[in-house]
PDB file of C-alpha atoms and ligand atoms in Angstrom:
ATOM      1  CA  MET A  18       7.686  -7.645   4.583  1.00 98.00           C
ATOM      2  CA  CYS A  19      10.878  -7.698   2.551  1.00 98.00           C
ATOM      3  CA  ALA A  20      14.124  -6.243   3.947  1.00 97.00           C
ATOM      4  CA  PRO A  21      15.747  -3.345   2.034  1.00 97.00           C
ATOM      5  CA  GLU A  22      18.947  -5.302   1.435  1.00 95.00           C
ATOM      6  CA  TRP A  23      19.127  -4.146  -2.203  1.00 94.00           C
ATOM      7  CA  TYR A  24      17.021  -1.007  -1.836  1.00 94.00           C
ATOM      8  CA  ASP A  25      18.042   1.993  -3.912  1.00 89.00           C
ATOM      9  CA  VAL A  26      16.501   4.730  -6.011  1.00 90.00           C
ATOM     10  CA  ASN A  27      18.186   3.910  -9.291  1.00 90.00           C
ATOM     11  CA  TYR A  28      15.480   4.702 -11.837  1.00 92.00           C
ATOM     12  CA  VAL A  29      12.518   7.075 -11.972  1.00 90.00           C
ATOM     13  CA  ILE A  30       9.055   5.535 -12.270  1.00 92.00           C
ATOM     14  CA  ASN A  31       7.189   8.041 -10.080  1.00 92.00           C
ATOM     15  CA  PRO A  32       7.601  11.808  -9.534  1.00 91.00           C
ATOM     16  CA  TRP A  33       9.067  11.346  -6.035  1.00 90.00           C
ATOM     17  CA  MET A  34      12.045   9.362  -7.314  1.00 91.00           C
ATOM     18  CA  ALA A  35      13.154  12.214  -9.594  1.00 90.00           C
ATOM     19  CA  GLY A  36      15.900  14.151  -7.826  1.00 87.00           C
ATOM     20  CA  ASN A  37      16.534  11.285  -5.405  1.00 88.00           C
ATOM     21  CA  LEU A  38      18.602   9.030  -7.634  1.00 87.00           C
ATOM     22  CA  HIS A  39      21.115   7.186  -5.418  1.00 89.00           C
ATOM     23  CA  GLN A  40      20.405   9.649  -2.584  1.00 87.00           C
ATOM     24  CA  SER A  41      19.134   7.113  -0.076  1.00 83.00           C
ATOM     25  CA  SER A  42      21.353   5.498   2.519  1.00 87.00           C
ATOM     26  CA  ARG A  43      20.925   1.745   2.702  1.00 90.00           C
ATOM     27  CA  ASP A  44      22.076   1.671   6.338  1.00 94.00           C
ATOM     28  CA  THR A  45      19.522   4.271   7.359  1.00 96.00           C
ATOM     29  CA  ALA A  46      16.866   2.523   5.281  1.00 96.00           C
ATOM     30  CA  PHE A  47      17.656  -0.739   7.045  1.00 97.00           C
ATOM     31  CA  ALA A  48      17.428   0.858  10.500  1.00 97.00           C
ATOM     32  CA  GLN A  49      14.098   2.532   9.657  1.00 98.00           C
ATOM     33  CA  TRP A  50      12.703  -0.678   8.170  1.00 98.00           C
ATOM     34  CA  LYS A  51      13.783  -2.650  11.272  1.00 98.00           C
ATOM     35  CA  THR A  52      11.909  -0.260  13.554  1.00 98.00           C
ATOM     36  CA  LEU A  53       8.787  -0.708  11.440  1.00 98.00           C
ATOM     37  CA  HIS A  54       9.282  -4.488  11.523  1.00 98.00           C
ATOM     38  CA  GLN A  55       9.586  -4.444  15.328  1.00 98.00           C
ATOM     39  CA  HIS A  56       6.430  -2.359  15.694  1.00 98.00           C
ATOM     40  CA  LEU A  57       4.499  -4.590  13.312  1.00 98.00           C
ATOM     41  CA  GLN A  58       5.594  -7.724  15.164  1.00 98.00           C
ATOM     42  CA  GLN A  59       3.834  -6.376  18.269  1.00 97.00           C
ATOM     43  CA  ILE A  60       0.487  -6.381  16.473  1.00 97.00           C
ATOM     44  CA  ALA A  61       0.771  -9.029  13.741  1.00 97.00           C
ATOM     45  CA  ASP A  62       2.480 -12.256  12.714  1.00 97.00           C
ATOM     46  CA  VAL A  63       5.088 -11.077  10.203  1.00 98.00           C
ATOM     47  CA  ARG A  64       6.484 -13.256   7.379  1.00 97.00           C
ATOM     48  CA  LEU A  65       9.541 -12.229   5.412  1.00 97.00           C
ATOM     49  CA  LEU A  66      10.232 -12.433   1.704  1.00 97.00           C
ATOM     50  CA  HIS A  67      13.830 -12.943   0.589  1.00 96.00           C
ATOM     51  CA  PRO A  68      15.137  -9.743  -1.080  1.00 96.00           C
ATOM     52  CA  ARG A  69      16.706 -10.087  -4.549  1.00 95.00           C
ATOM     53  CA  GLN A  70      19.567  -8.213  -6.115  1.00 95.00           C
ATOM     54  CA  GLY A  71      18.350  -6.347  -9.190  1.00 93.00           C
ATOM     55  CA  SER A  72      14.901  -5.608  -7.688  1.00 94.00           C
ATOM     56  CA  PRO A  73      15.586  -2.440  -5.661  1.00 93.00           C
ATOM     57  CA  ASP A  74      11.882  -1.684  -5.097  1.00 95.00           C
ATOM     58  CA  MET A  75      11.102  -5.138  -3.693  1.00 96.00           C
ATOM     59  CA  VAL A  76      10.962  -3.630  -0.193  1.00 97.00           C
ATOM     60  CA  PHE A  77       7.630  -2.064  -1.300  1.00 97.00           C
ATOM     61  CA  VAL A  78       5.987  -5.452  -1.009  1.00 98.00           C
ATOM     62  CA  GLY A  79       2.501  -3.935  -0.690  1.00 98.00           C
ATOM     63  CA  HIS A  80       2.296  -3.569  -4.443  1.00 96.00           C
ATOM     64  CA  THR A  81       3.109  -7.145  -5.296  1.00 97.00           C
ATOM     65  CA  ALA A  82      -0.298  -8.738  -4.684  1.00 98.00           C
ATOM     66  CA  LEU A  83      -3.709  -8.518  -3.057  1.00 98.00           C
ATOM     67  CA  VAL A  84      -4.559 -11.366  -0.684  1.00 97.00           C
ATOM     68  CA  GLN A  85      -7.838 -12.532   0.812  1.00 96.00           C
ATOM     69  CA  HIS A  86      -9.233 -15.962   1.845  1.00 95.00           C
ATOM     70  CA  GLY A  87      -5.981 -17.710   0.917  1.00 97.00           C
ATOM     71  CA  VAL A  88      -6.087 -16.399  -2.661  1.00 97.00           C
ATOM     72  CA  ALA A  89      -3.224 -14.165  -3.834  1.00 98.00           C
ATOM     73  CA  ALA A  90      -3.913 -12.039  -6.895  1.00 98.00           C
ATOM     74  CA  VAL A  91      -0.309 -11.453  -7.982  1.00 98.00           C
ATOM     75  CA  SER A  92       0.562  -8.125  -9.573  1.00 98.00           C
ATOM     76  CA  SER A  93       1.300  -7.500 -13.213  1.00 98.00           C
ATOM     77  CA  PHE A  94       3.510  -4.429 -12.809  1.00 96.00           C
ATOM     78  CA  ALA A  95       3.204  -1.546 -15.245  1.00 96.00           C
ATOM     79  CA  HIS A  96       6.973  -0.936 -15.399  1.00 95.00           C
ATOM     80  CA  PRO A  97       9.578  -3.505 -16.454  1.00 96.00           C
ATOM     81  CA  GLN A  98      11.775  -2.374 -13.531  1.00 94.00           C
ATOM     82  CA  ARG A  99       9.292  -3.923 -11.107  1.00 96.00           C
ATOM     83  CA  GLN A 100       8.203  -6.893 -13.220  1.00 97.00           C
ATOM     84  CA  THR A 101      11.389  -8.662 -12.031  1.00 96.00           C
ATOM     85  CA  GLU A 102       9.670  -9.044  -8.615  1.00 97.00           C
ATOM     86  CA  GLU A 103       6.750 -11.084  -9.943  1.00 97.00           C
ATOM     87  CA  PRO A 104       8.305 -14.590 -10.237  1.00 96.00           C
ATOM     88  CA  HIS A 105       9.690 -14.374  -6.670  1.00 97.00           C
ATOM     89  CA  LEU A 106       6.272 -13.470  -5.328  1.00 96.00           C
ATOM     90  CA  ARG A 107       4.512 -16.158  -7.329  1.00 97.00           C
ATOM     91  CA  ARG A 108       6.918 -18.775  -5.958  1.00 97.00           C
ATOM     92  CA  TRP A 109       6.575 -17.519  -2.367  1.00 97.00           C
ATOM     93  CA  PHE A 110       2.781 -17.712  -2.509  1.00 97.00           C
ATOM     94  CA  GLN A 111       2.827 -21.154  -4.091  1.00 97.00           C
ATOM     95  CA  ASP A 112       5.279 -22.507  -1.489  1.00 97.00           C
ATOM     96  CA  ALA A 113       3.185 -21.002   1.324  1.00 97.00           C
ATOM     97  CA  GLY A 114       0.069 -22.774   0.036  1.00 97.00           C
ATOM     98  CA  PHE A 115      -1.841 -19.802  -1.375  1.00 97.00           C
ATOM     99  CA  LEU A 116      -3.895 -20.120  -4.536  1.00 98.00           C
ATOM    100  CA  VAL A 117      -2.322 -17.808  -7.120  1.00 98.00           C
ATOM    101  CA  TRP A 118      -4.625 -15.703  -9.312  1.00 98.00           C
ATOM    102  CA  GLU A 119      -2.792 -14.383 -12.367  1.00 96.00           C
ATOM    103  CA  THR A 120      -3.437 -11.115 -14.174  1.00 95.00           C
ATOM    104  CA  PRO A 121      -2.591 -10.816 -17.883  1.00 95.00           C
ATOM    105  CA  ARG A 122       0.589  -8.858 -18.705  1.00 94.00           C
ATOM    106  CA  GLU A 123      -1.375  -6.390 -20.888  1.00 95.00           C
ATOM    107  CA  THR A 124      -3.649  -5.278 -18.034  1.00 96.00           C
ATOM    108  CA  ALA A 125      -1.427  -3.822 -15.339  1.00 97.00           C
ATOM    109  CA  PHE A 126      -2.427  -4.384 -11.719  1.00 98.00           C
ATOM    110  CA  GLU A 127      -0.298  -3.295  -8.750  1.00 97.00           C
ATOM    111  CA  GLY A 128      -1.716  -5.161  -5.770  1.00 98.00           C
ATOM    112  CA  GLU A 129      -2.624  -3.307  -2.593  1.00 98.00           C
ATOM    113  CA  GLY A 130      -1.048  -0.218  -4.099  1.00 98.00           C
ATOM    114  CA  ASP A 131      -4.210   0.285  -6.154  1.00 97.00           C
ATOM    115  CA  VAL A 132      -6.820  -2.201  -4.957  1.00 98.00           C
ATOM    116  CA  VAL A 133      -8.060  -2.536  -1.376  1.00 97.00           C
ATOM    117  CA  PHE A 134     -10.852  -4.266   0.444  1.00 95.00           C
ATOM    118  CA  ASP A 135     -13.113  -2.134   2.571  1.00 91.00           C
ATOM    119  CA  ALA A 136     -12.809  -2.647   6.327  1.00 85.00           C
ATOM    120  CA  ALA A 137     -15.479  -5.369   6.332  1.00 85.00           C
ATOM    121  CA  GLY A 138     -13.740  -7.273   3.529  1.00 87.00           C
ATOM    122  CA  GLY A 139     -16.840  -7.466   1.318  1.00 89.00           C
ATOM    123  CA  ARG A 140     -16.135  -4.881  -1.332  1.00 93.00           C
ATOM    124  CA  LEU A 141     -13.162  -3.701  -3.347  1.00 97.00           C
ATOM    125  CA  TRP A 142     -12.014  -0.195  -4.193  1.00 98.00           C
ATOM    126  CA  ALA A 143      -9.761  -0.141  -7.249  1.00 98.00           C
ATOM    127  CA  ALA A 144      -7.865   2.745  -8.826  1.00 98.00           C
ATOM    128  CA  HIS A 145      -6.718   3.373 -12.380  1.00 98.00           C
ATOM    129  CA  GLY A 146      -5.000   6.263 -14.087  1.00 94.00           C
ATOM    130  CA  SER A 147      -1.319   5.798 -13.505  1.00 91.00           C
ATOM    131  CA  ARG A 148      -0.303   2.207 -12.787  1.00 96.00           C
ATOM    132  CA  THR A 149      -3.215  -0.233 -12.580  1.00 97.00           C
ATOM    133  CA  CYS A 150      -5.436  -0.194 -15.659  1.00 97.00           C
ATOM    134  CA  LYS A 151      -9.213  -0.175 -15.440  1.00 97.00           C
ATOM    135  CA  GLN A 152      -9.553  -3.396 -17.455  1.00 97.00           C
ATOM    136  CA  SER A 153      -7.894  -5.339 -14.639  1.00 97.00           C
ATOM    137  CA  HIS A 154     -10.423  -4.317 -11.970  1.00 98.00           C
ATOM    138  CA  LYS A 155     -13.133  -6.826 -12.797  1.00 97.00           C
ATOM    139  CA  HIS A 156     -10.594  -9.578 -13.428  1.00 97.00           C
ATOM    140  CA  VAL A 157      -9.066  -9.055  -9.972  1.00 97.00           C
ATOM    141  CA  ALA A 158     -12.469  -8.841  -8.261  1.00 97.00           C
ATOM    142  CA  ASP A 159     -13.453 -12.148  -9.914  1.00 97.00           C
ATOM    143  CA  ALA A 160     -10.812 -13.867  -7.761  1.00 97.00           C
ATOM    144  CA  TRP A 161     -13.244 -13.492  -4.843  1.00 97.00           C
ATOM    145  CA  HIS A 162     -16.520 -12.786  -6.736  1.00 96.00           C
ATOM    146  CA  THR A 163     -16.508  -9.426  -4.987  1.00 96.00           C
ATOM    147  CA  PRO A 164     -18.172  -6.199  -6.172  1.00 97.00           C
ATOM    148  CA  VAL A 165     -15.604  -3.579  -7.187  1.00 98.00           C
ATOM    149  CA  THR A 166     -15.836   0.205  -7.414  1.00 98.00           C
ATOM    150  CA  SER A 167     -13.404   1.895  -9.811  1.00 98.00           C
ATOM    151  CA  LEU A 168     -11.806   5.218  -8.908  1.00 98.00           C
ATOM    152  CA  HIS A 169      -9.881   7.457 -11.301  1.00 98.00           C
ATOM    153  CA  LEU A 170      -6.610   8.994 -10.042  1.00 98.00           C
ATOM    154  CA  VAL A 171      -5.804  12.343 -11.677  1.00 98.00           C
ATOM    155  CA  ASP A 172      -2.742  13.744  -9.853  1.00 97.00           C
ATOM    156  CA  PRO A 173       0.572  12.114 -10.890  1.00 96.00           C
ATOM    157  CA  ARG A 174       2.002  12.667  -7.391  1.00 96.00           C
ATOM    158  CA  PHE A 175      -0.585  10.229  -6.063  1.00 97.00           C
ATOM    159  CA  TYR A 176       0.046   7.479  -8.582  1.00 96.00           C
ATOM    160  CA  HIS A 177      -1.226   4.695  -6.302  1.00 97.00           C
ATOM    161  CA  LEU A 178      -4.494   4.513  -4.379  1.00 98.00           C
ATOM    162  CA  ASP A 179      -2.584   3.772  -1.156  1.00 98.00           C
ATOM    163  CA  LEU A 180      -1.173   7.323  -1.270  1.00 98.00           C
ATOM    164  CA  CYS A 181      -4.559   9.042  -1.161  1.00 98.00           C
ATOM    165  CA  PHE A 182      -7.194   6.620   0.182  1.00 98.00           C
ATOM    166  CA  ALA A 183      -7.196   4.518   3.354  1.00 98.00           C
ATOM    167  CA  PRO A 184     -10.322   2.882   4.801  1.00 97.00           C
ATOM    168  CA  LEU A 185      -9.822   2.342   8.555  1.00 97.00           C
ATOM    169  CA  SER A 186     -11.122  -0.448  10.780  1.00 95.00           C
ATOM    170  CA  GLY A 187     -13.515   1.876  12.614  1.00 95.00           C
ATOM    171  CA  GLY A 188     -15.320   2.687   9.354  1.00 96.00           C
ATOM    172  CA  GLU A 189     -13.533   5.994   8.732  1.00 97.00           C
ATOM    173  CA  LEU A 190     -11.773   6.916   5.496  1.00 98.00           C
ATOM    174  CA  LEU A 191      -8.569   8.943   5.251  1.00 98.00           C
ATOM    175  CA  TYR A 192      -8.457  10.514   1.778  1.00 98.00           C
ATOM    176  CA  PHE A 193      -7.055  13.354  -0.282  1.00 98.00           C
ATOM    177  CA  PRO A 194     -10.023  14.497  -2.421  1.00 98.00           C
ATOM    178  CA  GLU A 195      -7.989  16.346  -5.087  1.00 98.00           C
ATOM    179  CA  ALA A 196      -6.328  13.104  -6.152  1.00 98.00           C
ATOM    180  CA  PHE A 197      -9.633  11.915  -7.679  1.00 98.00           C
ATOM    181  CA  ASP A 198     -11.917  13.030 -10.505  1.00 98.00           C
ATOM    182  CA  ALA A 199     -15.423  14.275  -9.715  1.00 98.00           C
ATOM    183  CA  ALA A 200     -17.189  11.006 -10.554  1.00 98.00           C
ATOM    184  CA  SER A 201     -14.877   9.061  -8.231  1.00 98.00           C
ATOM    185  CA  LEU A 202     -15.393  11.563  -5.423  1.00 98.00           C
ATOM    186  CA  ALA A 203     -19.148  11.121  -5.769  1.00 98.00           C
ATOM    187  CA  LYS A 204     -18.724   7.344  -5.336  1.00 98.00           C
ATOM    188  CA  ILE A 205     -16.548   7.862  -2.248  1.00 98.00           C
ATOM    189  CA  GLU A 206     -18.990  10.333  -0.729  1.00 98.00           C
ATOM    190  CA  ALA A 207     -21.901   7.980  -1.351  1.00 97.00           C
ATOM    191  CA  ALA A 208     -20.119   5.159   0.493  1.00 97.00           C
ATOM    192  CA  PHE A 209     -18.733   7.085   3.489  1.00 97.00           C
ATOM    193  CA  SER A 210     -20.934   9.477   5.442  1.00 97.00           C
ATOM    194  CA  ALA A 211     -19.487  12.948   6.068  1.00 98.00           C
ATOM    195  CA  ASP A 212     -18.715  12.173   9.723  1.00 97.00           C
ATOM    196  CA  LYS A 213     -16.594   9.193   8.661  1.00 98.00           C
ATOM    197  CA  ARG A 214     -14.580  11.030   6.008  1.00 98.00           C
ATOM    198  CA  ILE A 215     -11.256  12.400   7.239  1.00 98.00           C
ATOM    199  CA  VAL A 216     -10.020  14.839   4.621  1.00 98.00           C
ATOM    200  CA  ILE A 217      -6.238  14.950   4.326  1.00 98.00           C
ATOM    201  CA  SER A 218      -4.684  18.294   3.386  1.00 98.00           C
ATOM    202  CA  GLU A 219      -2.226  18.669   0.525  1.00 98.00           C
ATOM    203  CA  ILE A 220       0.670  19.070   2.970  1.00 97.00           C
ATOM    204  CA  GLU A 221      -0.342  15.889   4.781  1.00 98.00           C
ATOM    205  CA  ALA A 222      -0.919  14.010   1.539  1.00 98.00           C
ATOM    206  CA  THR A 223       2.542  14.903   0.258  1.00 97.00           C
ATOM    207  CA  GLN A 224       3.950  13.495   3.505  1.00 97.00           C
ATOM    208  CA  PHE A 225       2.095  10.264   2.622  1.00 97.00           C
ATOM    209  CA  ALA A 226      -0.419  10.618   5.456  1.00 98.00           C
ATOM    210  CA  CYS A 227      -2.778   8.135   3.776  1.00 98.00           C
ATOM    211  CA  ASN A 228      -0.100   5.434   3.530  1.00 98.00           C
ATOM    212  CA  VAL A 229      -0.854   3.972   6.971  1.00 98.00           C
ATOM    213  CA  ILE A 230      -0.845   0.417   8.284  1.00 98.00           C
ATOM    214  CA  ASN A 231      -4.031  -0.284  10.228  1.00 97.00           C
ATOM    215  CA  VAL A 232      -4.475  -3.499  12.210  1.00 96.00           C
ATOM    216  CA  GLY A 233      -7.563  -3.328  14.419  1.00 95.00           C
ATOM    217  CA  LYS A 234      -7.110  -0.287  16.661  1.00 97.00           C
ATOM    218  CA  HIS A 235      -3.404   0.078  15.823  1.00 98.00           C
ATOM    219  CA  ILE A 236      -2.032   2.471  13.246  1.00 98.00           C
ATOM    220  CA  LEU A 237       1.608   2.626  12.133  1.00 98.00           C
ATOM    221  CA  MET A 238       2.453   5.624   9.982  1.00 98.00           C
ATOM    222  CA  GLY A 239       5.338   7.719   8.728  1.00 98.00           C
ATOM    223  CA  LYS A 240       5.908  11.144  10.291  1.00 97.00           C
ATOM    224  CA  VAL A 241       3.347  13.778   9.354  1.00 97.00           C
ATOM    225  CA  GLU A 242       4.030  17.309  10.578  1.00 96.00           C
ATOM    226  CA  THR A 243       0.455  18.148  11.564  1.00 97.00           C
ATOM    227  CA  ASP A 244      -1.899  17.015  14.330  1.00 97.00           C
ATOM    228  CA  LEU A 245      -3.120  14.040  12.272  1.00 98.00           C
ATOM    229  CA  ALA A 246      -1.731  11.412  14.678  1.00 98.00           C
ATOM    230  CA  GLN A 247      -3.502  13.145  17.564  1.00 98.00           C
ATOM    231  CA  ARG A 248      -6.743  13.324  15.589  1.00 98.00           C
ATOM    232  CA  LEU A 249      -6.529   9.573  15.011  1.00 98.00           C
ATOM    233  CA  ARG A 250      -5.813   8.992  18.723  1.00 98.00           C
ATOM    234  CA  ASN A 251      -8.901  11.034  19.544  1.00 98.00           C
ATOM    235  CA  LEU A 252     -10.891   8.517  17.480  1.00 98.00           C
ATOM    236  CA  GLY A 253      -9.581   5.660  19.645  1.00 98.00           C
ATOM    237  CA  TYR A 254      -6.610   4.472  17.594  1.00 98.00           C
ATOM    238  CA  GLU A 255      -3.202   3.683  19.078  1.00 98.00           C
ATOM    239  CA  VAL A 256      -0.837   5.463  16.717  1.00 98.00           C
ATOM    240  CA  ALA A 257       2.927   5.047  16.257  1.00 98.00           C
ATOM    241  CA  GLU A 258       4.677   7.597  14.037  1.00 98.00           C
ATOM    242  CA  LEU A 259       7.939   6.355  12.566  1.00 98.00           C
ATOM    243  CA  ASN A 260      10.674   8.011  10.557  1.00 98.00           C
ATOM    244  CA  LEU A 261      10.564   6.414   7.093  1.00 97.00           C
ATOM    245  CA  SER A 262      12.382   9.192   5.237  1.00 95.00           C
ATOM    246  CA  GLU A 263      14.543   6.880   3.112  1.00 95.00           C
ATOM    247  CA  PHE A 264      11.465   5.220   1.642  1.00 95.00           C
ATOM    248  CA  ILE A 265       9.757   8.548   0.962  1.00 94.00           C
ATOM    249  CA  ARG A 266      12.620   9.164  -1.498  1.00 93.00           C
ATOM    250  CA  GLY A 267      11.457   6.095  -3.420  1.00 93.00           C
ATOM    251  CA  GLY A 268       7.829   7.241  -3.333  1.00 93.00           C
ATOM    252  CA  GLY A 269       6.329   5.227  -0.476  1.00 94.00           C
ATOM    253  CA  SER A 270       5.766   5.051   3.270  1.00 97.00           C
ATOM    254  CA  ALA A 271       4.506   2.610   5.933  1.00 98.00           C
ATOM    255  CA  LYS A 272       1.672   0.847   4.111  1.00 98.00           C
ATOM    256  CA  SER A 273       3.665   0.194   0.966  1.00 98.00           C
ATOM    257  CA  LEU A 274       6.310  -1.664   3.013  1.00 98.00           C
ATOM    258  CA  VAL A 275       3.880  -4.396   4.074  1.00 98.00           C
ATOM    259  CA  LEU A 276       1.419  -6.751   2.412  1.00 98.00           C
ATOM    260  CA  ARG A 277      -1.550  -8.157   4.315  1.00 97.00           C
ATOM    261  CA  LEU A 278      -1.791 -11.973   4.119  1.00 97.00           C
ATOM    262  CA  SER A 279      -4.631 -12.784   6.513  1.00 92.00           C
ATOM    263  CA  ASP A 280      -8.273 -11.761   6.288  1.00 86.00           C
ATOM    264  CA  MET A 281      -9.078  -8.420   7.881  1.00 67.00           C
ATOM    265  CA  ASP A 282     -11.700  -9.722  10.275  1.00 56.00           C
ATOM    266  CA  VAL A 283      -9.713 -12.598  11.781  1.00 42.00           C
ATOM    267  CA  THR A 284      -6.486 -10.874  12.850  1.00 41.00           C
ATOM    268  CA  HIS A 285      -6.926  -8.687  15.906  1.00 39.00           C
ATOM    269  CA  GLY A 286     -10.510  -7.570  15.883  1.00 41.00           C
ATOM    270  CA  SER A 287     -11.778  -5.343  13.147  1.00 40.00           C
ATOM    271  CA  SER A 288     -13.199  -2.350  14.911  1.00 40.00           C
ATOM    272  CA  VAL A 289     -12.230   0.417  17.227  1.00 42.00           C
ATOM    273  CA  ASN A 290     -14.342   1.080  20.276  1.00 35.00           C
TER     274      ASN A 290
HETATM  275  N1  LIG B 325       9.434   3.073  -6.245  1.00 54.28           N
HETATM  276  C1  LIG B 325       8.209   2.380  -5.985  1.00 54.28           C
HETATM  277  C2  LIG B 325       7.319   2.461  -7.216  1.00 54.28           C
HETATM  278  O1  LIG B 325       7.293   3.499  -7.836  1.00 54.28           O
HETATM  279  C3  LIG B 325       7.587   2.999  -4.795  1.00 54.28           C
HETATM  280  C4  LIG B 325       6.331   2.462  -4.382  1.00 54.28           C
HETATM  281  C5  LIG B 325       5.781   3.096  -3.131  1.00 54.28           C
HETATM  282  N2  LIG B 325       4.518   3.582  -3.436  1.00 54.28           N
HETATM  283  C6  LIG B 325       3.370   3.719  -2.798  1.00 54.28           C
HETATM  284  N3  LIG B 325       2.339   3.811  -3.474  1.00 54.28           N
HETATM  285  N4  LIG B 325       3.187   3.735  -1.568  1.00 54.28           N
HETATM  286  O2  LIG B 325       6.673   1.524  -7.573  1.00 54.28           O
END
């Protein structure tokens, strides 16, 4: 995680930031982030990245890389405003002993924002359309010699995959179907049986219901004003709903505030029972 010491909405690179310029309170953001940090510490070993002045979106550390088996594929951000984060990340990973996998500047790739492993860690789902470009998918997957399935995002409100697609440890998928084109939906439906697909409504999706942190049977999520948390509890998950309103103004929620460093299957058990 990276503390919101310099967090602000001071440019517009996604539709949620428009209208929120300089509207967020750094004190409130800090308090909300701290609560998330405390919750995460109960279920994971949390490392912190030093925040940098001039990189106000650095708190959204989930988009800076994708990590698995000690290899960190470092992002090549689409927008110059976030490219300032890259050298700090590269240095952190090198100092921590990770092998750094670079992505060419011309082929944008935004880490866990757009590329995620499935719950078993053997396959990648990668999005393109807004930030990450399709040409980067195979290059990123080559870091682990992993098969990759490309998905096309078509709704500018859901500019990252982590806002509309979340595979859970129990094999379920939270997703907002309208964010994808028909061919991508067919791929999703072929991979997840109907009983495992949890369709998120538009209201839930716009409250970033898919942007959840899932560690084993634990789920940390921002507030969603429907019965979604209860539905997840009914499936056996332990769910904490947190107020992350200041980060919603910047276009993100729980998941985008963390980056996974360890392998999925070695942390706290991978399935719900
Ligand atoms: N302002 C950041 C950006 O546009 C917000 C990222 C949060 N996004 C997310 N996909 N969860 O890059």
